Coordinates of C-alpha atoms and ligand atoms in Angstrom, one line a residue:
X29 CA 32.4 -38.1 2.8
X30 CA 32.9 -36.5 -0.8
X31 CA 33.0 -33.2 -1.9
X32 CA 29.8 -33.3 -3.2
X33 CA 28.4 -35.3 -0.1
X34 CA 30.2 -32.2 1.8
X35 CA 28.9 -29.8 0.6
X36 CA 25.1 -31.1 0.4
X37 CA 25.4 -31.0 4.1
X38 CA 26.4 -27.9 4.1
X39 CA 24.0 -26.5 2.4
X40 CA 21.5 -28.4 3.9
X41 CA 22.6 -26.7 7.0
X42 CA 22.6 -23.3 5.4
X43 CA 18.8 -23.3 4.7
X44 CA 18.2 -23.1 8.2
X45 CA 20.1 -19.8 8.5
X46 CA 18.8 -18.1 5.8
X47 CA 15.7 -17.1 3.6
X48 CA 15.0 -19.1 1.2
X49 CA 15.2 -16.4 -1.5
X50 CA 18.6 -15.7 0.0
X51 CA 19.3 -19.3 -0.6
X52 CA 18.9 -19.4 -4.0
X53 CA 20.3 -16.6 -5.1
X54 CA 24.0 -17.3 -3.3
X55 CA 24.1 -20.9 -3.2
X56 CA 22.8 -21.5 -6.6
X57 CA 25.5 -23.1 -8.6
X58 CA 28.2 -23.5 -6.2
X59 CA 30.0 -26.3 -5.6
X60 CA 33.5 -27.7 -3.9
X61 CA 35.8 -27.9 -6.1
X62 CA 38.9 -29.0 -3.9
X63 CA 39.5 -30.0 -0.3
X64 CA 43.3 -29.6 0.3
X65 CA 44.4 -30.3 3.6
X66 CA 42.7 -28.0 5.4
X67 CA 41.3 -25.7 3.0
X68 CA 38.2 -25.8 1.0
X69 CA 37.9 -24.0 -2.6
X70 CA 34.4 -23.5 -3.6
X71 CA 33.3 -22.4 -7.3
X72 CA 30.6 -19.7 -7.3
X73 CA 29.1 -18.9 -10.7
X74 CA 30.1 -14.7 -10.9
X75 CA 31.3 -12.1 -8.9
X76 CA 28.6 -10.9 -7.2
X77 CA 27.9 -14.2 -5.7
X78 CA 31.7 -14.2 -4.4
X79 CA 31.7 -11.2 -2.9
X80 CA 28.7 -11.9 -1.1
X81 CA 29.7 -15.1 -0.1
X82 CA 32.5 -13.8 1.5
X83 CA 31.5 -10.9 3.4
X84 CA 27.9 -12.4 4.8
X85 CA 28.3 -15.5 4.8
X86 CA 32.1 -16.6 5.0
X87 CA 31.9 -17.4 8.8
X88 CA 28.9 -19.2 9.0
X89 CA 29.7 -21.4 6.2
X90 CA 33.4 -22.3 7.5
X91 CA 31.4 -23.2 10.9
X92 CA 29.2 -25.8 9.5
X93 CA 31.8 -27.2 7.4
X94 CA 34.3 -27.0 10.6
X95 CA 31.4 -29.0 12.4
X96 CA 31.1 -31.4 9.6
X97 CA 35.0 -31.7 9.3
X98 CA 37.0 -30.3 11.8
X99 CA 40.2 -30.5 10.2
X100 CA 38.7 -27.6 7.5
X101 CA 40.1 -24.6 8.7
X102 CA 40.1 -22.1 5.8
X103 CA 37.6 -21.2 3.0
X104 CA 38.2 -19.3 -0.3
X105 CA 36.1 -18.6 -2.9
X106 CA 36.6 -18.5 -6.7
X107 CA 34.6 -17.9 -9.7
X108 CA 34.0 -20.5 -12.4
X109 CA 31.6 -19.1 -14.6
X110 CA 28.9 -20.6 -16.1
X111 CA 29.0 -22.7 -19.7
X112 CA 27.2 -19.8 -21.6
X113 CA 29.4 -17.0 -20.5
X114 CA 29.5 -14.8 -23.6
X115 CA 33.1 -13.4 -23.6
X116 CA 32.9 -10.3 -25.6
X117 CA 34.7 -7.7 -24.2
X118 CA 32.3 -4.6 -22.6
X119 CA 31.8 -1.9 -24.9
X120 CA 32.1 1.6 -23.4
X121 CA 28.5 2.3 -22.7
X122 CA 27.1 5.6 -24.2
X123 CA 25.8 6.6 -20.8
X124 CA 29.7 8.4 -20.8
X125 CA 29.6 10.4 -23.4
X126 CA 26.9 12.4 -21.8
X127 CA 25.6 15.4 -24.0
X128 CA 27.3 19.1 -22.5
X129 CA 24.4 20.6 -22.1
X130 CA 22.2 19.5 -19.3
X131 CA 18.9 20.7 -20.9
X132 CA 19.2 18.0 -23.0
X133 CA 19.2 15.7 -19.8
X134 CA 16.1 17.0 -18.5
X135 CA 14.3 15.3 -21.7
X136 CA 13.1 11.7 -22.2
X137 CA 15.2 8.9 -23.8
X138 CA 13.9 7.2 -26.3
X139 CA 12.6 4.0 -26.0
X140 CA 14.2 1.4 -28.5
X141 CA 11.6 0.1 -31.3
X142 CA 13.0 -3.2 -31.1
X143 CA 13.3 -4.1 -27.8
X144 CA 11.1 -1.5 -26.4
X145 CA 13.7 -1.0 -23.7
X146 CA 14.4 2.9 -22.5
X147 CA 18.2 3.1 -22.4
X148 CA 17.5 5.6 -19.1
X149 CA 17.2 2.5 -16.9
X150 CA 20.7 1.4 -16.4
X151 CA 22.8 -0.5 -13.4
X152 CA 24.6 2.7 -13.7
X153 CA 21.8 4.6 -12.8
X154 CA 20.6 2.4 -10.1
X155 CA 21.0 3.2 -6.2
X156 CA 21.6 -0.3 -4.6
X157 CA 20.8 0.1 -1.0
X158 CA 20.0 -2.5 1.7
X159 CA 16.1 -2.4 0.6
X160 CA 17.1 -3.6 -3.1
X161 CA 20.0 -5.1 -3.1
X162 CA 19.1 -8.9 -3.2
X163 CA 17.1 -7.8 -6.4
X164 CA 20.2 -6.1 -7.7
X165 CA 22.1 -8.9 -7.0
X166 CA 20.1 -11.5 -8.7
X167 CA 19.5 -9.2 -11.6
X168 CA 23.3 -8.7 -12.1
X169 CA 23.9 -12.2 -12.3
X170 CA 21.3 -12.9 -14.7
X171 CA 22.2 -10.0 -16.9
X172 CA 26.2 -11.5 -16.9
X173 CA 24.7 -15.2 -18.1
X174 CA 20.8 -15.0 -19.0
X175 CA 19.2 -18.3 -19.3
X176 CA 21.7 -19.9 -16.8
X177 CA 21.6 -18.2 -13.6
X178 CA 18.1 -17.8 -12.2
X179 CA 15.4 -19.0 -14.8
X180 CA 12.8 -17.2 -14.3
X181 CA 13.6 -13.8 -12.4
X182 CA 11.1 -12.5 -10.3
X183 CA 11.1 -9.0 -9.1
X184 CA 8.3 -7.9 -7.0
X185 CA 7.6 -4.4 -4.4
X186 CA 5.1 -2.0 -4.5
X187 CA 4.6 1.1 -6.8
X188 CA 7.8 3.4 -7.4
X189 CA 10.1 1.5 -5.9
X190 CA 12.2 0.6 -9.0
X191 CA 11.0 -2.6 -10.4
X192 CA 10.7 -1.3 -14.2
X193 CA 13.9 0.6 -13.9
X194 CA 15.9 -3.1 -12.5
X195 CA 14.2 -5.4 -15.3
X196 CA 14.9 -2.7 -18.0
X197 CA 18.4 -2.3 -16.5
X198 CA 18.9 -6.3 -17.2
X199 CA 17.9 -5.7 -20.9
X200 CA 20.1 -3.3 -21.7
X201 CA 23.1 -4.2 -20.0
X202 CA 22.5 -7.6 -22.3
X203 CA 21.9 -6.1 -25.9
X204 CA 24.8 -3.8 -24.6
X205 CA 27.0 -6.8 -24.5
X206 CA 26.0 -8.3 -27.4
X207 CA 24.4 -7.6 -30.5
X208 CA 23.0 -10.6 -31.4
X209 CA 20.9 -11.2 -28.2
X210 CA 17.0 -10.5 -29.2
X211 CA 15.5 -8.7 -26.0
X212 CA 12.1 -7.9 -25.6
X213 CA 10.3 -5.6 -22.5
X214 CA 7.0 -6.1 -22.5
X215 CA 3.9 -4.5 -20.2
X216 CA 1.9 -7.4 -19.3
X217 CA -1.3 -5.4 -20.0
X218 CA 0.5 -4.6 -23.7
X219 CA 1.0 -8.3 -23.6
X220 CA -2.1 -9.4 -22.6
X221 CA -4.1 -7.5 -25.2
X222 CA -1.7 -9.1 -27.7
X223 CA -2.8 -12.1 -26.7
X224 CA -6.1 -11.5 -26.9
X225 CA -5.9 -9.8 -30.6
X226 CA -4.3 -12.4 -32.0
X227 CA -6.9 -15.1 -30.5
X228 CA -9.7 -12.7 -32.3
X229 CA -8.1 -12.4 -35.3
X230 CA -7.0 -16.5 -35.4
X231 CA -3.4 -15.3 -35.5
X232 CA -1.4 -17.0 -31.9
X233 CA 0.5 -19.1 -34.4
X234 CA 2.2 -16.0 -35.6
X235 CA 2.2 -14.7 -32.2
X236 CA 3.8 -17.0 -30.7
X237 CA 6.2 -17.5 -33.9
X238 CA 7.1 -13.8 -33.1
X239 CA 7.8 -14.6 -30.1
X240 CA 10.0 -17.5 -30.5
X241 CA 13.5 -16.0 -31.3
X242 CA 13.9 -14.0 -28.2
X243 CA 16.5 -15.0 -25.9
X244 CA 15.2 -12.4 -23.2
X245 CA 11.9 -11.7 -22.5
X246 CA 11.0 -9.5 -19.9
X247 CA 7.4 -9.1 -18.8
X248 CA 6.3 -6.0 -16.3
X249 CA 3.7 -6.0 -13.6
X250 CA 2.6 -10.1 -14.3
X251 CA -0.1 -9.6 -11.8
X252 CA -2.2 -8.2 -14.0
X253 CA -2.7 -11.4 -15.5
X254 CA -4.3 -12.7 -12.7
X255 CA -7.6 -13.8 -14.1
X256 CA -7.0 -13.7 -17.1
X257 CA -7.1 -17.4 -18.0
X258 CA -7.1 -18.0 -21.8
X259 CA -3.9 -15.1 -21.7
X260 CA -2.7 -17.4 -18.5
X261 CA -3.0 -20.6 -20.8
X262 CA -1.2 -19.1 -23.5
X263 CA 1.7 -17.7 -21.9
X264 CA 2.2 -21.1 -20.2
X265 CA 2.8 -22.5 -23.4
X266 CA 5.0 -19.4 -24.5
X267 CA 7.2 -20.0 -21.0
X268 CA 7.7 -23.3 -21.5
X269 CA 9.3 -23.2 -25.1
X270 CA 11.6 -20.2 -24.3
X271 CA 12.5 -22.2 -20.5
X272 CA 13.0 -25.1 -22.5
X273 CA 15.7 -23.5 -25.0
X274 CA 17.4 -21.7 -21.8
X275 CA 16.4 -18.2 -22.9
X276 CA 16.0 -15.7 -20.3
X277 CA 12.7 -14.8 -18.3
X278 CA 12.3 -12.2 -16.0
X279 CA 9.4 -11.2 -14.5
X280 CA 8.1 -8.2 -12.4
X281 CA 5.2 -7.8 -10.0
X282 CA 3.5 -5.9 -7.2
X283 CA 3.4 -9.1 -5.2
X284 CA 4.8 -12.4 -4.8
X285 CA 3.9 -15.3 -6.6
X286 CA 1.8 -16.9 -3.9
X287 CA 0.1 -13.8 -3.2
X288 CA -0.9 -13.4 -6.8
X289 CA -5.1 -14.5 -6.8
X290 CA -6.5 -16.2 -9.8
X291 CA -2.9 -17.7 -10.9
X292 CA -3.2 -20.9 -12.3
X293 CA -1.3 -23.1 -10.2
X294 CA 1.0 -24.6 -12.8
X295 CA 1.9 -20.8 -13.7
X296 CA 2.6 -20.0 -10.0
X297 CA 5.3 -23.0 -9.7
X298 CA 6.8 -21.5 -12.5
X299 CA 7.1 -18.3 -11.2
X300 CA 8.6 -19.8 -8.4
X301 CA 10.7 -22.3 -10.1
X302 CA 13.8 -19.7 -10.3
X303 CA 14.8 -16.9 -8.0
X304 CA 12.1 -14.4 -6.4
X305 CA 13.4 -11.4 -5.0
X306 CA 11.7 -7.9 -3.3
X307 CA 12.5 -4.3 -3.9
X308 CA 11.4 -2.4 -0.6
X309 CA 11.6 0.9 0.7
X310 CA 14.5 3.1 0.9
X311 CA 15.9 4.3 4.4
X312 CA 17.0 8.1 4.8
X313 CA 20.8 7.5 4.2
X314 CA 19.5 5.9 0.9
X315 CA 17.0 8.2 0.0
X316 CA 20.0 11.2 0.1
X317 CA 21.9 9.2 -1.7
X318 CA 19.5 8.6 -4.9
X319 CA 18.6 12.1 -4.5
X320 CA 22.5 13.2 -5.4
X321 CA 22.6 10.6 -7.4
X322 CA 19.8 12.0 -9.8
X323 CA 21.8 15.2 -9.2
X324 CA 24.6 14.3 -10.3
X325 CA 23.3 12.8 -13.7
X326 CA 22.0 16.0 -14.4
X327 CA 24.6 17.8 -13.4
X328 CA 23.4 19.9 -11.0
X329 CA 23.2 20.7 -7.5
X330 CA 21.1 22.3 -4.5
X331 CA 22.1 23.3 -1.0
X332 CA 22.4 20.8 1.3
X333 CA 19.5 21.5 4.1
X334 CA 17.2 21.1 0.9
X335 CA 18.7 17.6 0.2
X336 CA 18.1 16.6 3.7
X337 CA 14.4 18.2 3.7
X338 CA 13.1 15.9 0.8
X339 CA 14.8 12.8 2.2
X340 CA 13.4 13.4 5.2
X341 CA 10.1 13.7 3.8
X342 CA 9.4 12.4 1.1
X343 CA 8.9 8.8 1.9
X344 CA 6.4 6.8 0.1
X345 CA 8.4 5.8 -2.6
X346 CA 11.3 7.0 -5.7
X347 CA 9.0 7.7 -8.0
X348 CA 7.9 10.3 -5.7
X349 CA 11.2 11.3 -4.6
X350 CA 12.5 11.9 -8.5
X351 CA 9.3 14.3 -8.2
X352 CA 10.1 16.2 -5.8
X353 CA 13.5 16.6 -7.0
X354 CA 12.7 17.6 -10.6
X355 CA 9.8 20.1 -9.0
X356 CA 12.6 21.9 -7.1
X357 CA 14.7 22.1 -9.7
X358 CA 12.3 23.5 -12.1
X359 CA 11.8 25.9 -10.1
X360 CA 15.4 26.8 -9.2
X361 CA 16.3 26.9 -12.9
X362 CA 14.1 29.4 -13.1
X363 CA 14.7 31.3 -10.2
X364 CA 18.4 30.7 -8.7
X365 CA 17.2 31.3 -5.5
X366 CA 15.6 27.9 -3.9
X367 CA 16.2 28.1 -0.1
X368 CA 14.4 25.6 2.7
X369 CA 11.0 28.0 3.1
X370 CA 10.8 27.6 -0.8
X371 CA 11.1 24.0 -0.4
X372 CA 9.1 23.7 2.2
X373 CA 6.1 25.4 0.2
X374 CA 6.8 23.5 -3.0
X375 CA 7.0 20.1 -1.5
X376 CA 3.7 20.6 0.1
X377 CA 1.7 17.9 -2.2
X378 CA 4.6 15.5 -1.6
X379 CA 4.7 15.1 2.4
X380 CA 1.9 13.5 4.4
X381 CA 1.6 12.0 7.9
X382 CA 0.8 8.5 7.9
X383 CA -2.7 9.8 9.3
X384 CA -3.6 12.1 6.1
X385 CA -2.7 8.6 3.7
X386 CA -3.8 5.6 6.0
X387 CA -7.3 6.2 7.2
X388 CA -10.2 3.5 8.0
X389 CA -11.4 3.4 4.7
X390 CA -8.1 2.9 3.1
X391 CA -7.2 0.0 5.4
X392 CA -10.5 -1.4 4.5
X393 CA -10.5 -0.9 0.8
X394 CA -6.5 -2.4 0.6
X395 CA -7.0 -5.1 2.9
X396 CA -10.2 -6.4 1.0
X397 CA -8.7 -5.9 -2.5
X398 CA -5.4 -7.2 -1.4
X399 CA -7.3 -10.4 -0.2
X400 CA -9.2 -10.5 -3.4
X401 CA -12.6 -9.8 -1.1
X402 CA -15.9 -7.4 -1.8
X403 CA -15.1 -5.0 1.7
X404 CA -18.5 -6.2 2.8
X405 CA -16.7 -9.9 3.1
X406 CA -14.6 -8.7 6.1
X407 CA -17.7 -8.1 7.7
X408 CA -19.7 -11.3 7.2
X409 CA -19.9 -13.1 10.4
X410 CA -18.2 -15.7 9.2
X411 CA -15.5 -18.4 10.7
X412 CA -14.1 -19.0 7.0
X413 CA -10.3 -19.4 6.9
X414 CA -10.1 -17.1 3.8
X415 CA -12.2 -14.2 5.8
X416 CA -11.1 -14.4 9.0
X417 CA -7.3 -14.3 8.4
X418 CA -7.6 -10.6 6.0
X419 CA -10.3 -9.4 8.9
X420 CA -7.8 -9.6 11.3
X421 CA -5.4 -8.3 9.6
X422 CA -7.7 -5.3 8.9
X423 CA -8.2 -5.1 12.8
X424 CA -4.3 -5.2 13.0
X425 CA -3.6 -2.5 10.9
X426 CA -6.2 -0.4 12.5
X427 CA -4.6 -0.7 15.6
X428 CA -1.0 -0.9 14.6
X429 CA -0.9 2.0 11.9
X430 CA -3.8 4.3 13.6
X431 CA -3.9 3.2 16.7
X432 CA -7.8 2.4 17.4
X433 CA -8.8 1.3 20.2
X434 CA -10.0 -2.0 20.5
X435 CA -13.6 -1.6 21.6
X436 CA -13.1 0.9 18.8
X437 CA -12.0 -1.8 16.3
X438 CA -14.5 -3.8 17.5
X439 CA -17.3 -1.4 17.3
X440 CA -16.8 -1.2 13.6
X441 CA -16.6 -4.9 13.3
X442 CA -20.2 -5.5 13.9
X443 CA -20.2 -4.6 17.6
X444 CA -17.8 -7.7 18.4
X445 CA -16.6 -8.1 22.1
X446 CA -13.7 -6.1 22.1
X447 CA -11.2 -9.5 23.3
X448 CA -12.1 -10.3 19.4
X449 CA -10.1 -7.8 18.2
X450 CA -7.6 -8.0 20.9
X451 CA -7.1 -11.6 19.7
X452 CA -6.8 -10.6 16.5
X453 CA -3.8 -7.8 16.6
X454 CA -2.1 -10.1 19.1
X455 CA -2.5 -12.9 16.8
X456 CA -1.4 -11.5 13.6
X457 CA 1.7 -9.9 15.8
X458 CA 2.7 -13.0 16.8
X459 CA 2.5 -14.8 13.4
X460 CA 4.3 -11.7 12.1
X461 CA 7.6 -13.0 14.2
X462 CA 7.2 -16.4 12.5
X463 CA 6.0 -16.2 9.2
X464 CA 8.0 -14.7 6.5
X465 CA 4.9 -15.1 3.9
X466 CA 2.4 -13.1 6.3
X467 CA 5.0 -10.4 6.9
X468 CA 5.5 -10.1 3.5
X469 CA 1.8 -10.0 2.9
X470 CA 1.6 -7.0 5.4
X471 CA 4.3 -4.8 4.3
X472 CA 3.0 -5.0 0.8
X473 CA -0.4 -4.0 2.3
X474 CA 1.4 -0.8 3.7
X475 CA 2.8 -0.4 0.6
X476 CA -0.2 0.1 -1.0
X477 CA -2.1 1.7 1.7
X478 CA 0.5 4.5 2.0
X479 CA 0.9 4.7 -1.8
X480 CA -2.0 6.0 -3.0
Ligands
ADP526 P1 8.2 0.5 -10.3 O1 8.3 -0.2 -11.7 O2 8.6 -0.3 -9.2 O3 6.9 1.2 -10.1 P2 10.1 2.4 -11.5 O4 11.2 1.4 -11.9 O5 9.2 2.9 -12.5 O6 9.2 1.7 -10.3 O7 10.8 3.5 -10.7 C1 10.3 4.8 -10.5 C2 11.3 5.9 -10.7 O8 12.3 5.8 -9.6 C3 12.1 5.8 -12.0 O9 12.3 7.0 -12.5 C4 13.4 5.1 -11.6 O10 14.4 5.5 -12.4 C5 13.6 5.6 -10.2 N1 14.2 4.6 -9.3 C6 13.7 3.6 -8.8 N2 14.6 2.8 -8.1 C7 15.7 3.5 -8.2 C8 17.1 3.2 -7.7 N3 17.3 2.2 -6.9 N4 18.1 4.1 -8.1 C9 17.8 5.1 -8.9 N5 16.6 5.4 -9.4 C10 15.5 4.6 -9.0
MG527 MG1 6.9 -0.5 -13.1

């Protein structure tokens, strides 16, 4: 067997072990490069890959190989970066030479005219935590070589949980690095109504001649184009002729690819032609640490039982937790004197119990837009694949986040017999265990439910 037979076992192998968005992000572009004896050197493309490599998934890989070969004893990694590495030296980034005085910090950055990018959203300034840190990764790694690494990037999590702040990070950590790269952040809704002007006005040739020397285009929240399909059409053709000349795409969303509605299919396999990774939410330990963090930046500081008290409560996403943080502070510019009763009464609007957000109506109203259904759908008495999977999920979440009964659940169901809905939340748990795309469907549905 040859290296490269070798190692196509191996990562045959490896796909078993791990996700498949796992999979492409660390095992894209790595190869053997030499078997001596018994050690095996394999190339990774950057450093981020090596490290991980190496402290996840260093044992597991020298097993299979060991299996394959059992004279292979010993594993290293090294990095062999990819043909378009640009080698310019990093230039001291301006986020050091923070202004004295922290009233300044407290006001917005400007966004850039060119690229529209806010230079506020840095990798500096981004907590990396288990619930982000494969989107860090992959974002990293296309920042260091864009084009090359993963074509297109997809980033995708609910509301507030950082998706802007990584793409935006990617941009200006490139133009950072070099001058002559031509980024471009664009909202898809912005985007959209671009394309739609320029169809009015006869003017896509320009358009999409506008759009043709960028080298990095990043396009936010792409599920808003769901439905769209003349915009859909046209930014097909605008994928394929950057994709085609390597320049960099990345992509965020609320959702996943497959989970987008009204995507035209050949747009969805582009989507997931390159590496698709989620943002989730923060734990406690994580949440304390963006908190101090943000602090930090602004150079300031507040007693530690207050730190604790918003990371323990304030939950739903960062968004909300920079809220909180900046309301506090406010107030203890003003007053010098914020204490945990203070906090306690400030952070009122921030804290609810799952049962003030999640209620029957919201599980209703998500599941049913979610599912791209009219709420009266779940109801139809139907045995339709596409209605019966979201009603049982509604009937899940019903028992699982409020804890209905079932003759409850079933009740409200159109007075079904209550083994219906028993069924259902046993059915959904089960699948839950064994289906990555219908546990991702349901924690995005939570997302939402407990966003709003
Ligand atoms: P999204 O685009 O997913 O809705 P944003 O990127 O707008 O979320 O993030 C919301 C706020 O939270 C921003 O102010 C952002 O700077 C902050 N934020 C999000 N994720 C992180 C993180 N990992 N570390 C530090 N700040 C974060
Ligand atoms: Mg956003």
């Amino acid at each position: 067997m040859n290296n490269i037979e070798l190692w196509q076992s191996v990562l045959a192998q490896m796909q078993f072990h791990i996700s498949k968005a796992n999979f492409a992000t660390w095992f894209q572009n790595t190869e053997i490069i030499s078997k001596d004896c018994e050690k095996i050197i394999i190339s990774v493309p950057n450093a981020f890959s090596k490290e991980w490599l190496s402290n996840k998934y260093n044992k597991l890989i020298l097993k299979t190989l060991h299996d394959i070969d059992d004279s292979i004893k010993d594993l290293e990694f090294i990095i062999k970066p990819q043909p378009s590495k640009n080698a310019l030296p990093k230039m001291p980034s301006i986020e050091n030479e923070q202004p004295e005085d922290t009233q300044l910090k407290f006001e917005e950055f400007k966004t850039n005219k060119e690229t529209n990018l806010n230079p506020r959203y840095t990798f500096t300034s981004f907590v990396v935590g288990s619930f982000n840190e494969l989107a860090h990764a992959a974002a990293m790694a296309v920042a260091d070589n864009p084009g090359f690494t993963y074509n297109p990037l997809f980033i995708y999590g609910g509301t507030g949980l950082g998706k802007t702040h990584l793409i935006q990070s990617i941009g200006n950590k490139i133009c950072e690095e070099s001058k002559k790269k031509k980024v471009k952040y664009i909202s898809s809704e912005k985007f959209v109504s671009s394309i739609v002007s320029a169809i009015r006005t006869n003017s896509m040739e320009s358009f999409k001649a506008s759009l043709a020397p960028i080298d990095v285009l990043i396009l936010d929240d792409i599920q808003f184009i769901a439905g769209k399909n003349k915009s859909q059409e046209e930014f097909f053709h605008v994928f394929n002729s950057l994709y085609e000349k390597n320049k960099q795409i990345v992509l965020s969303s609320d959702r996943p690819p497959n989970a987008i509605a009204e995507l035209e299919d050949r747009l969805r396999s582009r989507f997931e032609g390159g590496m698709i990774a989620d943002v989730s939410l923060p734990d406690y330990e994580t949440r304390l640490v963006i908190l101090k963090t943000k602090l930090q930046e602004k150079n300031m500081d507040l007693p530690e039982d207050v730190l604790d008290y918003i990371a323990t409560n304030v939950k739903k996403n960062i968004r909300e937790l920079e809220g909180a943080l900046n309301k506090l502070l406010v107030y203890n510019k003003i007053n010098q004197t914020l204490d945990l009763e203070t906090t306690k009464k400030l952070l009122k609007g921030f804290i609810f119990s799952p049962f003030d957000v999640a209620n029957y109506k919201k599980i209703i109203e998500t599941v049913a837009k979610f599912y791209n259904l009219e709420e009266k759908n779940l109801f139809d008495p139907t045995r339709r694949k596409e209605i019966v999977r979201p009603r049982q999920v509604a009937m899940f979440l019903l028992r699982k986040e409020l804890k209905y009964s079932f003759p409850a659940i079933a009740r409200k169901f159109g007075g079904k017999d209550h083994t219906t809905a028993i069924y259902a939340y046993k059915k959904i748990m089960q699948e839950n265990e064994e289906n990555n795309k219908l546990t991702e469907e349901l924690n995005l549905i939570k997302q939402r439910i407990y966003s709003a």
